[in-house]
PDB file of C-alpha atoms in Angstrom:
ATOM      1  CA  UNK A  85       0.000   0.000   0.000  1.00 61.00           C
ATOM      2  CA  UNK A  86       1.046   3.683  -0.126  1.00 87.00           C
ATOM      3  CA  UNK A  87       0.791   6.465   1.324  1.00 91.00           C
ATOM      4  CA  UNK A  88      -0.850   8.017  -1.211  1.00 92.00           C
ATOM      5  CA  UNK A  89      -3.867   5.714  -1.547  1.00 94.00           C
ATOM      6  CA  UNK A  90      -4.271   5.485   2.064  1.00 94.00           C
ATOM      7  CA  UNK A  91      -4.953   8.915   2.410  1.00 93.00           C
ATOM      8  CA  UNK A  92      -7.020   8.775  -0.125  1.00 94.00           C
ATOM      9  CA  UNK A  93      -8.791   5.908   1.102  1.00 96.00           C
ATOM     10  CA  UNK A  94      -9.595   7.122   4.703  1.00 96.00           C
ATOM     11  CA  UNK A  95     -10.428  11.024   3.611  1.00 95.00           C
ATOM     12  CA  UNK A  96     -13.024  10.008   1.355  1.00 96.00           C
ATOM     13  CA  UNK A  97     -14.416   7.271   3.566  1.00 97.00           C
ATOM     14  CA  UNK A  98     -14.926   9.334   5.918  1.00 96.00           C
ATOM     15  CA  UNK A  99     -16.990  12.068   3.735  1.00 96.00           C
ATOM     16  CA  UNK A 100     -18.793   8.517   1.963  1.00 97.00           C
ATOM     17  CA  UNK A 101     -20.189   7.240   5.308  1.00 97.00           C
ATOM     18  CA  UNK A 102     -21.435  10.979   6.158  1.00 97.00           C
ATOM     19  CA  UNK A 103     -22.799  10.831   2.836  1.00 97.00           C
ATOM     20  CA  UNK A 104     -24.528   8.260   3.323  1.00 98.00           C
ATOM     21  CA  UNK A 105     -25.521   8.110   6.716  1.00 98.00           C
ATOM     22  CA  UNK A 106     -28.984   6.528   7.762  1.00 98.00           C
ATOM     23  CA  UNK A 107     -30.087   5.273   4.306  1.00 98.00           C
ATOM     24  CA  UNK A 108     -30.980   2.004   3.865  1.00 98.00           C
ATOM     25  CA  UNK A 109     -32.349  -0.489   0.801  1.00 98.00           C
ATOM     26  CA  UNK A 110     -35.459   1.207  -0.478  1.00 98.00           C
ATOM     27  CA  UNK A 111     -38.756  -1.208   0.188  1.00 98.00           C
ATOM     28  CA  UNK A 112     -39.491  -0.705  -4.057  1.00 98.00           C
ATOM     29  CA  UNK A 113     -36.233  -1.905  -5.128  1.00 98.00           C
ATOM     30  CA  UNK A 114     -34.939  -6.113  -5.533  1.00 98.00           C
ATOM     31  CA  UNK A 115     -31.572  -6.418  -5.169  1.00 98.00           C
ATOM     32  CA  UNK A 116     -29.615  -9.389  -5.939  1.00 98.00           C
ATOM     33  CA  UNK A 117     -25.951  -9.207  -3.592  1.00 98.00           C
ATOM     34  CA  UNK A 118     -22.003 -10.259  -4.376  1.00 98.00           C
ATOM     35  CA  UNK A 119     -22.214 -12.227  -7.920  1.00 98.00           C
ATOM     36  CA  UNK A 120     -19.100 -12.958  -9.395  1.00 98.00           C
ATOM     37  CA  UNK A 121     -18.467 -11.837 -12.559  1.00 98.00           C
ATOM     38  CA  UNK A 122     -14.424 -12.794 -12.691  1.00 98.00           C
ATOM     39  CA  UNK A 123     -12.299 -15.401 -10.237  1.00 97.00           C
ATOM     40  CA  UNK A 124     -11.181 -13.263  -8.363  1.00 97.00           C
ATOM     41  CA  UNK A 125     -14.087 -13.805  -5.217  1.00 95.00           C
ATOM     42  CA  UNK A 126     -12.867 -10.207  -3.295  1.00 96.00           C
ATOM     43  CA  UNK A 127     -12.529  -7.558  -6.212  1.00 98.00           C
ATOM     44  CA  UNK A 128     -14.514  -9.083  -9.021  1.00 98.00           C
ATOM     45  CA  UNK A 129     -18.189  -9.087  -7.637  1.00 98.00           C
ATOM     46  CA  UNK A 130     -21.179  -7.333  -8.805  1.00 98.00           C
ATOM     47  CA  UNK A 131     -24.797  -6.417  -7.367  1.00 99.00           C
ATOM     48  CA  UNK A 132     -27.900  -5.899  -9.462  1.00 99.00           C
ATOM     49  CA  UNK A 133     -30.918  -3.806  -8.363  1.00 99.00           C
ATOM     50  CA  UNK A 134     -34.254  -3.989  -9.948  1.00 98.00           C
ATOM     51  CA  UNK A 135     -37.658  -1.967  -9.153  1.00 98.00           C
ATOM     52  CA  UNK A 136     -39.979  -4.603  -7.678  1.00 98.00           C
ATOM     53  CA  UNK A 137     -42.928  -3.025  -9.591  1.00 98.00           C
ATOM     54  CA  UNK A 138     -40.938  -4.421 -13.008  1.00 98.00           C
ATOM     55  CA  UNK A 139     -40.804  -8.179 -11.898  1.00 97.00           C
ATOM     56  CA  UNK A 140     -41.390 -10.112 -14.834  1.00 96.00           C
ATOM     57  CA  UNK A 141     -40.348  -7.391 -17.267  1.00 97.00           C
ATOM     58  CA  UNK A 142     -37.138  -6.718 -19.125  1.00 98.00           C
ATOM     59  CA  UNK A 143     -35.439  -3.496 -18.485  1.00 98.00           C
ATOM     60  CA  UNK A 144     -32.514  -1.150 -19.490  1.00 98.00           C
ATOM     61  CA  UNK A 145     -30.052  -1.402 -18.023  1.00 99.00           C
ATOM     62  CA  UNK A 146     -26.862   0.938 -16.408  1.00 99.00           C
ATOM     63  CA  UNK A 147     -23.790  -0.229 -15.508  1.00 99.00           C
ATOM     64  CA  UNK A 148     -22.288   2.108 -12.915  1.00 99.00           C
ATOM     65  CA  UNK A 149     -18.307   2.399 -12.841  1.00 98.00           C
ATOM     66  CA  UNK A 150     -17.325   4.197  -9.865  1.00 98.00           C
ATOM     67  CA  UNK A 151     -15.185   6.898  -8.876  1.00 98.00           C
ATOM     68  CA  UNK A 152     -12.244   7.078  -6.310  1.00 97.00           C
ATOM     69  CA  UNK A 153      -9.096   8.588  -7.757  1.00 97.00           C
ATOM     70  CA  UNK A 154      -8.326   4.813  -8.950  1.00 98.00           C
ATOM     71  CA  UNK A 155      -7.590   3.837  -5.707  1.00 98.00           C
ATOM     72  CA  UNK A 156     -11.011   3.779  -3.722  1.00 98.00           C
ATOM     73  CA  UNK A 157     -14.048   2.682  -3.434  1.00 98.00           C
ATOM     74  CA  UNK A 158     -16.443  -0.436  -3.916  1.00 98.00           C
ATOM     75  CA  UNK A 159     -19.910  -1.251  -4.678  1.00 98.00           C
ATOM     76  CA  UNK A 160     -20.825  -0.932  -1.050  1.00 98.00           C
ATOM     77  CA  UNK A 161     -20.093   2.777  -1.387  1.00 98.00           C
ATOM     78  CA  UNK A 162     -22.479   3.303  -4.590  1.00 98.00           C
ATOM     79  CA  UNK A 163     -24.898   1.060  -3.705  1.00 98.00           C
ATOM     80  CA  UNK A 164     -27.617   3.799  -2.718  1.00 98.00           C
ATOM     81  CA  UNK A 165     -26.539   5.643  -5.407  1.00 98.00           C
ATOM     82  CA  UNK A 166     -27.382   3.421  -7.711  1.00 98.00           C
ATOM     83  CA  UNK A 167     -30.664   1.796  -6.305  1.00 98.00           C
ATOM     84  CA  UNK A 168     -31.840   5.271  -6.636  1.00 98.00           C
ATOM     85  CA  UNK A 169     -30.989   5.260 -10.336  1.00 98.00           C
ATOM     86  CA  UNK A 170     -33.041   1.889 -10.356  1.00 98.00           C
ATOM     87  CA  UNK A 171     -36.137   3.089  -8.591  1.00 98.00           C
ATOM     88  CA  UNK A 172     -36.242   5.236 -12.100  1.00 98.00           C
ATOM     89  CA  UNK A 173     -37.030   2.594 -13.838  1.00 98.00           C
ATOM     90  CA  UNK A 174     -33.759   0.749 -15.207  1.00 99.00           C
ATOM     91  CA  UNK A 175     -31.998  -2.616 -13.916  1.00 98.00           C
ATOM     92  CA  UNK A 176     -28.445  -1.179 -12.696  1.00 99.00           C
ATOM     93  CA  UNK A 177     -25.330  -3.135 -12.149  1.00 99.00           C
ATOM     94  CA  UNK A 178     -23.351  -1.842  -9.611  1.00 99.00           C
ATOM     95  CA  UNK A 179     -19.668  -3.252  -9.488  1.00 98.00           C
ATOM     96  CA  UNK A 180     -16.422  -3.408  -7.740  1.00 98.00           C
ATOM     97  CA  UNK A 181     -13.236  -3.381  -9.889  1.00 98.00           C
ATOM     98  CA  UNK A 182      -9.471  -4.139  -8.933  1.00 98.00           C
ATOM     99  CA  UNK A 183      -7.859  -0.701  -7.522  1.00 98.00           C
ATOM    100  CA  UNK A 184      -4.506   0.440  -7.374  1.00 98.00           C
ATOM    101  CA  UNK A 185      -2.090   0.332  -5.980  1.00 97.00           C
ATOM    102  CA  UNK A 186      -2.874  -3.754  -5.418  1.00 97.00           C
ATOM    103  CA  UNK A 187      -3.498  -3.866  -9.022  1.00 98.00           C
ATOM    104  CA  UNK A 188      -1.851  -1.709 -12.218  1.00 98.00           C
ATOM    105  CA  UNK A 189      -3.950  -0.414 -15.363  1.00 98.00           C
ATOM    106  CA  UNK A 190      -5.363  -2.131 -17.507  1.00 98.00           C
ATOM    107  CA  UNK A 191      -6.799  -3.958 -14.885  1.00 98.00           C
ATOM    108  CA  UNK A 192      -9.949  -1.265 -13.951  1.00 98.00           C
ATOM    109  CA  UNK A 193     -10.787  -1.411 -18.016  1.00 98.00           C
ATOM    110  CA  UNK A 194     -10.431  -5.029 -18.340  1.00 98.00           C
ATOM    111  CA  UNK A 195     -12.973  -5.278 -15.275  1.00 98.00           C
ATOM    112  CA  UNK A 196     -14.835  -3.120 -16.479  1.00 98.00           C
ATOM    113  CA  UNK A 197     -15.220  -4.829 -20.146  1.00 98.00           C
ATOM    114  CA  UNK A 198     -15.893  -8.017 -17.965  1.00 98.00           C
ATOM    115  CA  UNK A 199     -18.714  -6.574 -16.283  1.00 99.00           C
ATOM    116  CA  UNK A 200     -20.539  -5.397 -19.546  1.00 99.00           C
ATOM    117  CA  UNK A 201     -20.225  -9.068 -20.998  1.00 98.00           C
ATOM    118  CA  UNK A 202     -21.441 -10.585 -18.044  1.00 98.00           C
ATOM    119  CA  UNK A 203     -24.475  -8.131 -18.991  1.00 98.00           C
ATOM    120  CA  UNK A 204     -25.255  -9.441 -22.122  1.00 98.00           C
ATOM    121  CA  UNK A 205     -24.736 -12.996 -21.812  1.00 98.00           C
ATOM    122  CA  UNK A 206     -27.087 -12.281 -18.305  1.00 98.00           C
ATOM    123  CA  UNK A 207     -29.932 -11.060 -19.804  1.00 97.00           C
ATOM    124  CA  UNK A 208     -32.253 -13.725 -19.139  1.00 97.00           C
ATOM    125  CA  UNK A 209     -31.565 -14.115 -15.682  1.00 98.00           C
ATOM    126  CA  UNK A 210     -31.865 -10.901 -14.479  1.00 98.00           C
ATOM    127  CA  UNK A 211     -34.625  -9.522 -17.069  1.00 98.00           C
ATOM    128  CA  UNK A 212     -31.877  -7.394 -18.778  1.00 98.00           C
ATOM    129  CA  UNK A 213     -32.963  -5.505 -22.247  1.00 98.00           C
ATOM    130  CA  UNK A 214     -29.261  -6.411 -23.922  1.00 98.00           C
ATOM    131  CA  UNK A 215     -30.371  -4.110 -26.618  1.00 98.00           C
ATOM    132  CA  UNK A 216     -29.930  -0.611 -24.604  1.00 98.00           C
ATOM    133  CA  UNK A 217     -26.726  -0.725 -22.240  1.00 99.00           C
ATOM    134  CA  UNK A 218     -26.044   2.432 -20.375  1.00 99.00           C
ATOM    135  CA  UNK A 219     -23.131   3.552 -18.763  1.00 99.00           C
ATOM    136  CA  UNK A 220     -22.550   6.281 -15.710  1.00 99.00           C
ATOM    137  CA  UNK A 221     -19.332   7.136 -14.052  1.00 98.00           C
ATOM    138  CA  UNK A 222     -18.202   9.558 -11.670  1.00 98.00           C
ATOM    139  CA  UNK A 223     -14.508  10.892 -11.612  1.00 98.00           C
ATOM    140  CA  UNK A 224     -11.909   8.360 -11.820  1.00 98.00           C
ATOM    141  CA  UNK A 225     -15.178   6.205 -12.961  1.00 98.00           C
ATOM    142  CA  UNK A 226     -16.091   8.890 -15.655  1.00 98.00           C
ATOM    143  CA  UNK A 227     -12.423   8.665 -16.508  1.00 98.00           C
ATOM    144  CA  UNK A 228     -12.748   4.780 -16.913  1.00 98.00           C
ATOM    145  CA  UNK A 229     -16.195   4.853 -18.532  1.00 98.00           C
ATOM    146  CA  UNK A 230     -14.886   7.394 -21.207  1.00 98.00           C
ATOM    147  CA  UNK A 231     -11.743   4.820 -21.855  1.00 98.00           C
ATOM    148  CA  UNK A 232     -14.210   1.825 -22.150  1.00 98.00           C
ATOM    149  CA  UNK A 233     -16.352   4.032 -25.010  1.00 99.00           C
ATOM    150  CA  UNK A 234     -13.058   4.675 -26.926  1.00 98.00           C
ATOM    151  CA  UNK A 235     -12.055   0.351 -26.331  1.00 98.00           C
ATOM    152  CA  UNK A 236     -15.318   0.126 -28.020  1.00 98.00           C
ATOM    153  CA  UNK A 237     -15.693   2.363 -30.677  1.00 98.00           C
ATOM    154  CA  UNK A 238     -11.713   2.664 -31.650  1.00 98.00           C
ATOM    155  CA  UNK A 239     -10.087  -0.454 -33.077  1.00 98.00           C
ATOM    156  CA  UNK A 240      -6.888   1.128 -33.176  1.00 98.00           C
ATOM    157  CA  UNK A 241      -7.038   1.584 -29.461  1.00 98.00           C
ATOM    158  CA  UNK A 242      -8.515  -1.615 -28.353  1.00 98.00           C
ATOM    159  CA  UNK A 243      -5.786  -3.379 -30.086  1.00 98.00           C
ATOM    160  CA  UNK A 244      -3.300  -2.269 -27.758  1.00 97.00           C
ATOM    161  CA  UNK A 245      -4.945  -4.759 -25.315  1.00 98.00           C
ATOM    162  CA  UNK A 246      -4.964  -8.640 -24.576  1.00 98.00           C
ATOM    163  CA  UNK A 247      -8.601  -8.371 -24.114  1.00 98.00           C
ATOM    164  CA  UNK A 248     -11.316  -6.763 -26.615  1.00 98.00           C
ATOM    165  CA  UNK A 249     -14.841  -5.762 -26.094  1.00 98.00           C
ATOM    166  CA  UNK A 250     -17.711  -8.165 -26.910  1.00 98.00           C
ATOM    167  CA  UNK A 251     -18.324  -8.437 -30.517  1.00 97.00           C
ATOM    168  CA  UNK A 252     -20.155  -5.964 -32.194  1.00 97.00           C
ATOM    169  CA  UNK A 253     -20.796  -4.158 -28.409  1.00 98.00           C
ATOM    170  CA  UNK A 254     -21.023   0.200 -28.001  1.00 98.00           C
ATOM    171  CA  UNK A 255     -22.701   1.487 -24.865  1.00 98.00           C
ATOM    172  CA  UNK A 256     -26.424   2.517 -26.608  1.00 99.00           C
ATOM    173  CA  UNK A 257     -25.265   6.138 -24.304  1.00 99.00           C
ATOM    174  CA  UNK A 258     -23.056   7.424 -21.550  1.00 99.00           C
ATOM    175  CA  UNK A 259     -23.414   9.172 -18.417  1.00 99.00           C
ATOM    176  CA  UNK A 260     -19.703  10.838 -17.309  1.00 98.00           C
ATOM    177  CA  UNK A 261     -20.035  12.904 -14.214  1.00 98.00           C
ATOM    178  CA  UNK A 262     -17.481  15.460 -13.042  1.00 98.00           C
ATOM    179  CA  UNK A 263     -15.102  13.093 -14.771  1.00 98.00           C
ATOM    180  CA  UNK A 264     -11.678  13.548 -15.875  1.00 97.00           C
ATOM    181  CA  UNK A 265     -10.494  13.282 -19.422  1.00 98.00           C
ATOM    182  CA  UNK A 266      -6.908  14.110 -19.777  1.00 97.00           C
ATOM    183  CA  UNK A 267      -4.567  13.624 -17.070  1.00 95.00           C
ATOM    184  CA  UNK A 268      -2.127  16.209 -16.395  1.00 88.00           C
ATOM    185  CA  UNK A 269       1.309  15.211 -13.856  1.00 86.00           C
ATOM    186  CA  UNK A 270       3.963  18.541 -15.401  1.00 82.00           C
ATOM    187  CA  UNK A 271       1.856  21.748 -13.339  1.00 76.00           C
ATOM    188  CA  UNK A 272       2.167  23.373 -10.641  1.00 67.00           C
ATOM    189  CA  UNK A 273      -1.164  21.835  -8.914  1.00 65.00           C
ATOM    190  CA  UNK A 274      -0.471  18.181 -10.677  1.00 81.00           C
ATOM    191  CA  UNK A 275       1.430  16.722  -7.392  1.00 88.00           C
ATOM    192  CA  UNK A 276      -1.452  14.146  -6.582  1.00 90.00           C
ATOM    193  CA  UNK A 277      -2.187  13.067 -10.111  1.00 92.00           C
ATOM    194  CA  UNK A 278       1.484  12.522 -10.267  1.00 93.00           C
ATOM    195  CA  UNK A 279       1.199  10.120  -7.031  1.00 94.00           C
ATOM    196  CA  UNK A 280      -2.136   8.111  -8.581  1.00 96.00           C
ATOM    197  CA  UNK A 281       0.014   7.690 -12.099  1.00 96.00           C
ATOM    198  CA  UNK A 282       2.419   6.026  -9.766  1.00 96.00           C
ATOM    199  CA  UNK A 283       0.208   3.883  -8.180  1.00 97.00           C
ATOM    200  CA  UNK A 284      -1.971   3.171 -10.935  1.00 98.00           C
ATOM    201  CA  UNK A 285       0.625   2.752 -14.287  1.00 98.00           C
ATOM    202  CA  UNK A 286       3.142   0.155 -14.251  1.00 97.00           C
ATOM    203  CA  UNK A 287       5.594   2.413 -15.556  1.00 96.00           C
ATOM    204  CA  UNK A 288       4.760   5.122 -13.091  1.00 95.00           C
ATOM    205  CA  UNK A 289       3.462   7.674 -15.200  1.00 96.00           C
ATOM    206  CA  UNK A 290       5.463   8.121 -18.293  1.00 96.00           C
ATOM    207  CA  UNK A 291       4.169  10.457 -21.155  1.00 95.00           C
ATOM    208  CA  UNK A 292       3.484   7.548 -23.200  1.00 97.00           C
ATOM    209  CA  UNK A 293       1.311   5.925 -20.613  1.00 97.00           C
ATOM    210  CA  UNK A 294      -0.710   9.176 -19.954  1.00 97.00           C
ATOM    211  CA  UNK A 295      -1.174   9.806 -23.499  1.00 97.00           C
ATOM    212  CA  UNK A 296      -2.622   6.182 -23.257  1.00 98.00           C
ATOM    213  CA  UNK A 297      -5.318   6.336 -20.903  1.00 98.00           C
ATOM    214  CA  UNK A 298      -6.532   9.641 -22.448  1.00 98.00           C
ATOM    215  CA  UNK A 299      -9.659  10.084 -23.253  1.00 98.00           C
ATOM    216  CA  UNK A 300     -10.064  12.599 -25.408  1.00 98.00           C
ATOM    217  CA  UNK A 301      -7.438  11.333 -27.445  1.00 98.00           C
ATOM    218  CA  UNK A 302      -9.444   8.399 -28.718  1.00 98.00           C
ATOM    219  CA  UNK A 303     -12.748   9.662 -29.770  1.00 98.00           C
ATOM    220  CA  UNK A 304     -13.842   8.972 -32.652  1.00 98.00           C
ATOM    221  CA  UNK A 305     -17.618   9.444 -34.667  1.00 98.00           C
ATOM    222  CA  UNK A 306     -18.407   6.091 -33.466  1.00 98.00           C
ATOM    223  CA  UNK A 307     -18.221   7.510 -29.631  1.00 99.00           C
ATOM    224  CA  UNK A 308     -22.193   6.676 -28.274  1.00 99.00           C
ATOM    225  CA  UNK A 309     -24.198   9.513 -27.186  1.00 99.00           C
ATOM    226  CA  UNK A 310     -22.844  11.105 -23.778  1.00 99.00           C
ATOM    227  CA  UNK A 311     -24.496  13.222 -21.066  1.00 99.00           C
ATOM    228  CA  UNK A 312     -21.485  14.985 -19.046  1.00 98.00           C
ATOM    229  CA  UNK A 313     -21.534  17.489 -16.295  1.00 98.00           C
ATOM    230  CA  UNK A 314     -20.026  19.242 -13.757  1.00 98.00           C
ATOM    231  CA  UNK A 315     -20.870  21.884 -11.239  1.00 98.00           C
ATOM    232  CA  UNK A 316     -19.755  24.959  -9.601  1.00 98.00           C
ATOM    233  CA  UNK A 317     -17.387  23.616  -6.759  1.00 98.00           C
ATOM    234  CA  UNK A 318     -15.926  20.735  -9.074  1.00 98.00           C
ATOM    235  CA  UNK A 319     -12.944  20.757  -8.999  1.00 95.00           C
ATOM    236  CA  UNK A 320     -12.197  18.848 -12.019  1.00 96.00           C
ATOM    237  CA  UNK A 321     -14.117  21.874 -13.804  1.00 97.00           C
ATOM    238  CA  UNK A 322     -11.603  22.344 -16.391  1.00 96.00           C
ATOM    239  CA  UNK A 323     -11.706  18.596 -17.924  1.00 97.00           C
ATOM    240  CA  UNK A 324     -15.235  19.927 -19.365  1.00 98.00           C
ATOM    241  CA  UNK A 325     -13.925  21.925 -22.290  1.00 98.00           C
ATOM    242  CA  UNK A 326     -11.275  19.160 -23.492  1.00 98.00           C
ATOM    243  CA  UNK A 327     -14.414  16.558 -23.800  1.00 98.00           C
ATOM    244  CA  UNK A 328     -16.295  18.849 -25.291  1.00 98.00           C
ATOM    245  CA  UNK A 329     -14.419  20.416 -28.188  1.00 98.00           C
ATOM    246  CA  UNK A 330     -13.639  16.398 -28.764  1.00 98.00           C
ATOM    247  CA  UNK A 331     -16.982  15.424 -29.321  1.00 98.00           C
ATOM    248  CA  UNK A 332     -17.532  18.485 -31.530  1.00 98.00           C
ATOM    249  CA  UNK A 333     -14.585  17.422 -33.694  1.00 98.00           C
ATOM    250  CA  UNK A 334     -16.319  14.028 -33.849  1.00 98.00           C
ATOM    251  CA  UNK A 335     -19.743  15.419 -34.573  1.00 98.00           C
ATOM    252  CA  UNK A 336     -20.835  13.258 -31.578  1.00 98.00           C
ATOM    253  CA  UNK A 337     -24.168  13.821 -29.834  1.00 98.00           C
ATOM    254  CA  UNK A 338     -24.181  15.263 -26.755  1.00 98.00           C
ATOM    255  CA  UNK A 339     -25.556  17.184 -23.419  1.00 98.00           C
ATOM    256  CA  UNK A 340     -23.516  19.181 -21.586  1.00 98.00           C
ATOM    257  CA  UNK A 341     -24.878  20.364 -18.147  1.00 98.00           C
ATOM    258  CA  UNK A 342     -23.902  22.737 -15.739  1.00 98.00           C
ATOM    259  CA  UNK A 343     -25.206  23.158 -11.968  1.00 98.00           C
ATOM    260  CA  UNK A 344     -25.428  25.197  -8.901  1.00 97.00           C
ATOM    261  CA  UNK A 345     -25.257  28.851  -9.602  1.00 95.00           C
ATOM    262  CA  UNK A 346     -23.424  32.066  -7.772  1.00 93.00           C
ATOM    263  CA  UNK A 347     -26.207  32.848  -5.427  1.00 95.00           C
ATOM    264  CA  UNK A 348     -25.620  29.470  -3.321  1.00 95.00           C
ATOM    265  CA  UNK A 349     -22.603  27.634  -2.059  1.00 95.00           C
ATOM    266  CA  UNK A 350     -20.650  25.972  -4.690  1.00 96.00           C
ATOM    267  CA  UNK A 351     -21.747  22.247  -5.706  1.00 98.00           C
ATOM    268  CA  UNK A 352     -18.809  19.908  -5.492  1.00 97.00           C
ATOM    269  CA  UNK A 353     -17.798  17.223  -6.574  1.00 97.00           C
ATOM    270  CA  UNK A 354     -19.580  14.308  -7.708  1.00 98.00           C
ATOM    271  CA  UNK A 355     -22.663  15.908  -5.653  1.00 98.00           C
ATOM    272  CA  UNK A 356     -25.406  13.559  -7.500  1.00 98.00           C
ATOM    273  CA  UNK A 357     -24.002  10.593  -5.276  1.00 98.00           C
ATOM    274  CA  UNK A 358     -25.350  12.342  -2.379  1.00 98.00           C
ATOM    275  CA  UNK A 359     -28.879  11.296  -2.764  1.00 98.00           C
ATOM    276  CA  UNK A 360     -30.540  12.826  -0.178  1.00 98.00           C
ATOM    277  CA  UNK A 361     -30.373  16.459  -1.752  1.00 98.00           C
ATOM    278  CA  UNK A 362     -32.531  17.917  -4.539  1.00 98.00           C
ATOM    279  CA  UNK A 363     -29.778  18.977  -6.560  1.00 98.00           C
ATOM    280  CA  UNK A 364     -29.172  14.984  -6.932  1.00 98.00           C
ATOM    281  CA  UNK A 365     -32.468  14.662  -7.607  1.00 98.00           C
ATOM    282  CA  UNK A 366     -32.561  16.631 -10.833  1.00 98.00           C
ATOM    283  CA  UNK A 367     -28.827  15.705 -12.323  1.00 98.00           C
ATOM    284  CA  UNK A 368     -30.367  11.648 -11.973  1.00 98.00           C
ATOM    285  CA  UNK A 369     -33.672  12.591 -13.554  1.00 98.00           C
ATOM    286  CA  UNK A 370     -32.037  14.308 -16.211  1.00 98.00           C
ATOM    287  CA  UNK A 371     -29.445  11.552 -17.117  1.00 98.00           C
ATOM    288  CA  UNK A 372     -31.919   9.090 -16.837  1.00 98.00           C
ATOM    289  CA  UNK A 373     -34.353  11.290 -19.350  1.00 98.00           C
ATOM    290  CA  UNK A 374     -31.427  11.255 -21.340  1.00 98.00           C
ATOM    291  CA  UNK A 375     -31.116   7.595 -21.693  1.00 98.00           C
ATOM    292  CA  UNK A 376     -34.785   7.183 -22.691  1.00 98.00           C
ATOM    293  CA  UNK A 377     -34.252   9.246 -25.811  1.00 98.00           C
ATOM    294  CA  UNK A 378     -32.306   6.197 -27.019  1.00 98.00           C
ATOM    295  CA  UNK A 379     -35.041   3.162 -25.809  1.00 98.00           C
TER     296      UNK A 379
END
């Protein structure tokens, strides 16, 4: 472990369990608890939540990737979150994925792929509609997400891998939330994302290895429709612009939203994960409107 990702680990588990203090598994909402979707029984596990009203029926569904700086967090931590995404109507699968430092990149992206073939070879099971597969993710998850849209739509990209998508597979649309699209480590202000490269890239960081997990840098027209946002206290604010002019260059279909506003405190962070608050409310309504334009 480092010292990095501990710090990491323990300042945002502390604001996660504030977060998420009191709430428990809504009374509307089925969930179905710690399936494996890889061998590995501790970091490869999955839950999926359905709304008990829709027993019987097949549903969209989301996949959630979460956030954490690449070095945090679990399904346990997003598993409000995302029933809350399911009591709108969709079947959500809410994973873990192998973190680093224990485990180096490609590992999050190869979970992740794992995770959306366990989706469509699930379908029956679970009352999954295989033909409309949504993606959200937060942060270091909206960072992921992004990377798993280019592994999909770029050939030239997923070829630099062992593993490739499932045949013929695009997300039908993505949610990325206060994510981050190019990483940075030569600023003034780029000390911690010069720590996580170490952690999370075998090589520690090098140019070439940034310039491989970036997003932006991968687009291409085949990119599925994405919903992106960020607010006024993100601090990951300025990774709006580069996703945006990329998708413009791509002539790829998008909604960009913005909230909070100057006569209130500033929004942070990834504030739709903190269900309890109306501003929540209306950035999961809206992303979850957005993925109905494409049922």
């Amino acid at each position: 472990m480092s010292q990095t990702s501990d710090l990491v680990r323990a300042r945002f588990t502390e604001g996660d369990n504030i977060r998420d203090a009191g709430l428990t598994t809504p009374e509307d909402i089925r969930r179905f608890d710690d399936i494996p979707y890889g061998p590995d029984p501790h970091w490869q596990v999955l839950d999926v939540y359905r709304p008990r009203a829709a027993d019987g029926q097949k549903l969209p569904v989301i996949v959630s990737v979460h956030g954490g700086g690449w070095v945090y967090g679990d399904k346990e931590r997003y598993q409000f979150y995302c029933m809350n995404l399911a009591q709108r109507g969709f079947a959500v699968v809410n994973f873990t994925y192998r973190l680093a430092p224990e485990f180096q990149f490609p590992a999050p992206l190869e979970d992740t792929n794992l995770v959306f073939a366990w989706v469509l070879t699930h379908g029956e099971a679970y009352g999954f509609d295989t033909g409309h597969v949504f993606g959200v993710g937060d942060s270091a998850g909206g960072h992921l997400l992004g990377l798993y849209a280019d592994f999909c739509t770029n050939p030239g990209y997923s070829a630099q891998f062992s593993f490739q998508p499932p045949e013929g597979f695009v997300p039908t649309a993505v949610a990325l939330n206060c994510g981050v699209y190019q990483i940075a480590t030569d600023g003034e202000n780029d000390d911690l994302n010069r720590l996580l490269m170490a952690d999370l890239l075998p090589e520690h960081g090098t140019p070439e290895e940034l310039a491989g997990i970036s997003v932006i840098r991968y687009v291409t027209p085949q990119f599925p429709p994405t919903f992106f946002m960020t607010a006024t206290g993100d601090f990951l604010q300025d990774q709006t612009p580069l996703l945006q002019a990329a998708l413009m260059a791509n002539s790829v279909p998008f909604v960009l939203r913005f909230y909070g506003d100057a006569a209130r405190p500033p929004l942070g962070h990834v504030f739709h994960c903190n269900i309890k608050t109306e501003d929540a409310r209306q950035c999961n309504d809206e992303e979850c409107g957005f993925f109905r334009n494409f049922l």
